[in-house]
Structures are given as structure tokens and as C-alpha cells.
XYZ file of C-alpha atoms in Angstrom:
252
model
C -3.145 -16.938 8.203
C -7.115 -18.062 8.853
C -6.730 -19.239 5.292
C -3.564 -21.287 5.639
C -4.897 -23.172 8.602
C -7.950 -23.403 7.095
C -6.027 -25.721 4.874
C -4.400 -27.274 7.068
C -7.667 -28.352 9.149
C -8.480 -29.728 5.774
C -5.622 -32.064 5.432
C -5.871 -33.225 8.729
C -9.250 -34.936 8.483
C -8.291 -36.048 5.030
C -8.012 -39.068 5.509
C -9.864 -39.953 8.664
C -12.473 -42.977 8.390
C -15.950 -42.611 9.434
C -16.278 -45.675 11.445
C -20.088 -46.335 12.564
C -21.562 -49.246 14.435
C -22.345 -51.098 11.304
C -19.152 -50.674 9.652
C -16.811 -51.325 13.098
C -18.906 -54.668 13.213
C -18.245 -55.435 9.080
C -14.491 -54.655 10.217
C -14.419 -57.628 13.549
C -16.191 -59.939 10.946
C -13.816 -59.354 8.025
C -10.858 -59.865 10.856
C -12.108 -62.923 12.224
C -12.991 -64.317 8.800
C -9.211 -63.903 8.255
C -8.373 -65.016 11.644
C -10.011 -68.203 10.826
C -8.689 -68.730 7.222
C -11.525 -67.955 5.558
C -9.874 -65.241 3.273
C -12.467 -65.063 0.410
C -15.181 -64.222 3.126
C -12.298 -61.631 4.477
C -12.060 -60.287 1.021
C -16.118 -59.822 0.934
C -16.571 -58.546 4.125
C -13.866 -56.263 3.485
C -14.655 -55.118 0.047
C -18.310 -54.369 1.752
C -16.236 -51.852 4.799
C -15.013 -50.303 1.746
C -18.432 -49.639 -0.077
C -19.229 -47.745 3.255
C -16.483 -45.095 2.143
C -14.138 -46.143 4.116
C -10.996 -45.886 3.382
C -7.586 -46.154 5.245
C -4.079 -47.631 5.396
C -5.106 -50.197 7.779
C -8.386 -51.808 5.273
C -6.170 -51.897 2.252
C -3.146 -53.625 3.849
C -5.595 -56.406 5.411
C -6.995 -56.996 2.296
C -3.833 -57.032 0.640
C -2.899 -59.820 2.953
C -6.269 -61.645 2.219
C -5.431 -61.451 -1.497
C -2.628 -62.965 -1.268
C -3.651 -65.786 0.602
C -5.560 -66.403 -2.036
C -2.799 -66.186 -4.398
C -4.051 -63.280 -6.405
C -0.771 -61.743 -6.770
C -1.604 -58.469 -8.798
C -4.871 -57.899 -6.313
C -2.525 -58.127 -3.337
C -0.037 -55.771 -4.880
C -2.583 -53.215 -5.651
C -4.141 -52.935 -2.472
C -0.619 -52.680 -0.737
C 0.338 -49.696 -2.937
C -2.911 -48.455 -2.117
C -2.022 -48.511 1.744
C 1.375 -47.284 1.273
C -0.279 -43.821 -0.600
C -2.118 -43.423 2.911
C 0.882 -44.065 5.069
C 3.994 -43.986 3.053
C 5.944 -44.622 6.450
C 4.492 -48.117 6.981
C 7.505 -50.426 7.213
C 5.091 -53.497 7.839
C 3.411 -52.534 4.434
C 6.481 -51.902 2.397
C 7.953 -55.151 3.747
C 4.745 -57.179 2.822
C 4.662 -55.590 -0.789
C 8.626 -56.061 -1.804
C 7.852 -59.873 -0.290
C 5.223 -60.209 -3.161
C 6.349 -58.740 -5.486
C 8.952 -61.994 -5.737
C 6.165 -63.692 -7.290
C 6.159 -61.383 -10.290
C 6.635 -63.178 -13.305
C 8.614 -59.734 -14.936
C 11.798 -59.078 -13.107
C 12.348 -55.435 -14.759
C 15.018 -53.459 -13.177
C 14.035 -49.786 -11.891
C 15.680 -46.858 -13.765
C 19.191 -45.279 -11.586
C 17.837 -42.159 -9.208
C 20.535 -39.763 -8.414
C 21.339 -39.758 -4.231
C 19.554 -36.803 -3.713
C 16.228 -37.505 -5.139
C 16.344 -40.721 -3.394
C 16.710 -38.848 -0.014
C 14.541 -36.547 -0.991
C 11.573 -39.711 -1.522
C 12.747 -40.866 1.974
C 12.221 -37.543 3.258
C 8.488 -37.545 1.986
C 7.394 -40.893 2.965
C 8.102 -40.219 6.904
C 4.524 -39.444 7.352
C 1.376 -39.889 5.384
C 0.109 -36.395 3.981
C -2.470 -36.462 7.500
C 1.107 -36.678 9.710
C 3.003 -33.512 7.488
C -0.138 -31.263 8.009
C -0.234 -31.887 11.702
C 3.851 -30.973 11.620
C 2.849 -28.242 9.331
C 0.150 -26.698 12.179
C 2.194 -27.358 15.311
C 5.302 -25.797 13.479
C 3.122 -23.054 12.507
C 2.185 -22.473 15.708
C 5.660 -22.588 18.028
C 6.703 -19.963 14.883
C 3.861 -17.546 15.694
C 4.373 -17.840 19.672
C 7.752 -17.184 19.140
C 7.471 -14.421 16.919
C 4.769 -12.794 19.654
C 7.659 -13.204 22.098
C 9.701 -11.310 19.862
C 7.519 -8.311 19.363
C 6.839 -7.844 23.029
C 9.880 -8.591 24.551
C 11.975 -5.249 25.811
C 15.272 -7.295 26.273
C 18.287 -6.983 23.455
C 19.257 -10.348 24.081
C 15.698 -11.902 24.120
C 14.759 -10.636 21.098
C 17.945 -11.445 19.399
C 17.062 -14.873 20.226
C 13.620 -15.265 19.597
C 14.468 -13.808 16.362
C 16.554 -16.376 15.108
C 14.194 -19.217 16.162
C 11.218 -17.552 14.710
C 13.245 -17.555 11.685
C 14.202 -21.180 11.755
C 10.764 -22.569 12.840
C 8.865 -20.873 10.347
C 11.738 -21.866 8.046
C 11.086 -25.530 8.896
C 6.768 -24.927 8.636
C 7.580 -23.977 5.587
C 9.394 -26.604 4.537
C 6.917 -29.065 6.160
C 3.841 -27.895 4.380
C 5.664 -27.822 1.017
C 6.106 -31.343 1.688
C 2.501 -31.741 2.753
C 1.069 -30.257 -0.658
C 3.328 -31.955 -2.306
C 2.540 -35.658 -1.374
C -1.785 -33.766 -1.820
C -0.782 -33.255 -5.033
C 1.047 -36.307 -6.278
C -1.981 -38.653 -4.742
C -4.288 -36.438 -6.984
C -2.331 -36.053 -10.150
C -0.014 -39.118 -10.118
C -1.533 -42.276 -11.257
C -0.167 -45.755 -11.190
C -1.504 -48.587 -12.104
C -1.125 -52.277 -11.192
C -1.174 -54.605 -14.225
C -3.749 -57.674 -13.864
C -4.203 -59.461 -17.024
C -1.994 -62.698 -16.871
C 0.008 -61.924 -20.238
C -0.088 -58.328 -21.859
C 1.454 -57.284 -24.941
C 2.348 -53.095 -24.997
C 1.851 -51.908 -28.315
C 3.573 -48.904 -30.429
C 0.544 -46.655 -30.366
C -3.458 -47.194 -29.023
C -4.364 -49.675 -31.694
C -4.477 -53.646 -31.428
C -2.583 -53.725 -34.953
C 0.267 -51.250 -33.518
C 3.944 -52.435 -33.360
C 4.470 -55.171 -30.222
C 7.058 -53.202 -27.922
C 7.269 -55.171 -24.963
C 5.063 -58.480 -23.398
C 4.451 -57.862 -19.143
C 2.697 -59.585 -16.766
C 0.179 -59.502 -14.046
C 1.040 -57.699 -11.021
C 3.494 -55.626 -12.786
C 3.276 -51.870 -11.579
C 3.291 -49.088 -14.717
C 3.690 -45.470 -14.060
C 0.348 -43.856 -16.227
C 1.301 -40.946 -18.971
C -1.595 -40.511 -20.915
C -5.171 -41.947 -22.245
C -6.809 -41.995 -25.031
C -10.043 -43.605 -25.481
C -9.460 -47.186 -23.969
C -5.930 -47.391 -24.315
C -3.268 -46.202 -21.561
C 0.621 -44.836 -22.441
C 2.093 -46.063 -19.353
C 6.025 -46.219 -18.772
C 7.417 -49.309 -17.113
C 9.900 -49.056 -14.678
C 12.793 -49.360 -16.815
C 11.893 -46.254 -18.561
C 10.290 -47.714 -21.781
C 7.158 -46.348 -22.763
C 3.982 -48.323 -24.461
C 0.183 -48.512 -24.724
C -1.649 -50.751 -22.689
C -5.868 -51.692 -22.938
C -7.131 -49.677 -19.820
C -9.387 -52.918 -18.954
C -5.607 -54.746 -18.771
C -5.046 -52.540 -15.495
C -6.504 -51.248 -12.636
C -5.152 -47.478 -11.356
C -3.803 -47.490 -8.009
């Protein structure tokens, strides 16, 4: 149990930024910089937050706003997927990412996901991986008063009770920290990148004289399958599969 919520205290303060004095005042420059339409200042000043170590749903989606102001379509994209990984419940985000993504040159339509797996994304995105670990320790801990009602109580009925909800909470903790390690996991292991040269040609295997497969465009997101050297397999959304120069991309 100490180990679990040793975990758990882990999670929480994952993703928590550091803000000092210097950085909160970096942060009301960058803001009024884009307040007053001065977005490549914004993008500086923001860019400097994040050389700080900051890092948090809140930077990336104000820079992805900056970005594209300044029409840098693939830049904007890339630091809104970045913010949705942090907080994959951000409507605002979403909402400002599907708007940009009109701008995309390559219109490639997304491979068919059975119902369930799409509820089962929607499930996972309600909270950021912070949110499901704080579930995760209050669940935890309604389960263990419960179950310490349970082994005290003297009472038939009472214990009958507590039984069954001691059973379904730590059902549902369960269920909530699978989730939790989960989304850990897929920020560590995942990688997606955001394509950001304006024309780029995919190629059969990692060699410049490979067979042409396929011709994308910046902004363009690719799902990352392997590397070797300086080349990326990546698979675009439609399911076909190519190599890409890594200096054509930048990973998410």
C-alpha cells in the first residue's frame, strides 16, 4: 500500500510547474506581448518560460495561439498537441487545434475505430494523467475507510453493506489507476510527430534513392514506428506506412 501511493504522490506532482518570480514575470510579459499583437515577442518570451523547465497545458496552448498568428501552421499544431498530452480534457484546446488543422494542405482521412475503442479514448481523455491519479488516491482512500468499517463493524447488515461498496470502490480505484498508468505510459512510449517541412516525399525504405510512396505536407501529424539512423518509419493516418528524414519532423 505505502508503495502504491508512493506512486501515486508521484503522478500527482507530475506535471506541476515550478513557477518562480522570474519566470511568473517572463509569463505577464509573454501575455501582454500577445495582448498587444506582438506575437513574435510572445513566441520569445514564451519559448524563454519554457527554457526555465516549465512546462504545462496552459504555455503550450498560448504559444500555439501565438504561432498561429503568425501563420506558422505546423508550429501551432505542434504545440496544441503538446497541450492536449497535458490535459487531454481541454475542449478550448481541441477546438483551437481541429480549427487549424483546416489549413492543412493534406486532407487524409483517419483510419475507421470500432465504437468501443472510441469510447474507450473518450474515457481516457476526461482528465490529464495529474487528474486520474488524484481519482486514483481519493478512490483509494473511501475503499480503505470502507473496508475498516467493515472489519469493525458487529452489525450483519452493516457489514453486508460495507462489503459490497468496498468491493465496488476499490473496483472503480482500480479501474482509475489502470487508466492513470496507462495515459504515463503512452506519453512515454508513444511518439508523434508533427510534420514541418513545406513538401515531403515518404520513401519505400531509409534511403533518399528508395521508392516515392506518398508526398505530405507541413503540419501533417504522423504516428512514429521506428528509427533508424536519420530516417523515421512513421504511419500516416490513413494507415500507410513510409520513411520520413527525422530533420523533416519534430516529435510531439
Amino acid at each position: 500500500m505505502k508503495k502504491l501511493i508512493t506512486i501515486f504522490l508521484v503522478f500527482t506532482a507530475w506535471y506541476i510547474p515550478a513557477y518562480g518570480s522570474e519566470t511568473t514575470d517572463l509569463v505577464k510579459q509573454a501575455n501582454q506581448a500577445y495582448a498587444d499583437q506582438d506575437f513574435k515577442k510572445a513566441v520569445a518570451l514564451y519559448d524563454s518560460v519554457m527554457a526555465t523547465g516549465v512546462e504545462s497545458a496552459e504555455l503550450y496552448y498560448n504559444l500555439g495561439n501565438a504561432w498561429f498568428r503568425l501563420d506558422e501552421i505546423a508550429s501551432a499544431v505542434l504545440y496544441y498537441e503538446r497541450a492536449l498530452q497535458l490535459d487531454p480534457s481541454a475542449n478550448r484546446i481541441r477546438h483551437n487545434l481541429n480549427f487549424v488543422k483546416q489549413f492543412q494542405k493534406d486532407d487524409i482521412e483517419q483510419l475507421p475505430v470500432m465504437f468501443y475503442v472510441r469510447w474507450w479514448h473518450s474515457l481516457t481523455r476526461l482528465f490529464s494523467v495529474r487528474g486520474w491519479a488524484i481519482a486514483s488516491i481519493i478512490l483509494v482512500m473511501i475503499s480503505s475507510v470502507i473496508w475498516m468499517f467493515f472489519i469493525v463493524s458487529r452489525s450483519h447488515g452493516r457489514r453486508r453493506t460495507s462489503f459490497w461498496a468496498a468491493t465496488v470502490f476499490s473496483l472503480l480505484f482500480l479501474l482509475v489507476f489502470f487508466i492513470s498508468l496507462r495515459n504515463y505510459n503512452h506519453l512515454q512510449q508513444e511518439k508523434d510527430a508533427i510534420v514541418f517541412k513545406p513538401v515531403v516525399t515518404g520513401k519505400s525504405s531509409p534511403d533518399e534513392a528508395s521508392k516515392d510512396l506518398f508526398v505530405i505536407h507541413e503540419g501533417l501529424k504522423v504516428h512514429i514506428m521506428n528509427k533508424i539512423g536519420n530516417w523515421y518509419e512513421v504511419r500516416l493516418p490513413d494507415g500507410t506506412v513510409g520513411w520520413l528524414p527525422a530533420e523533416s519532423m519534430r516529435v510531439i
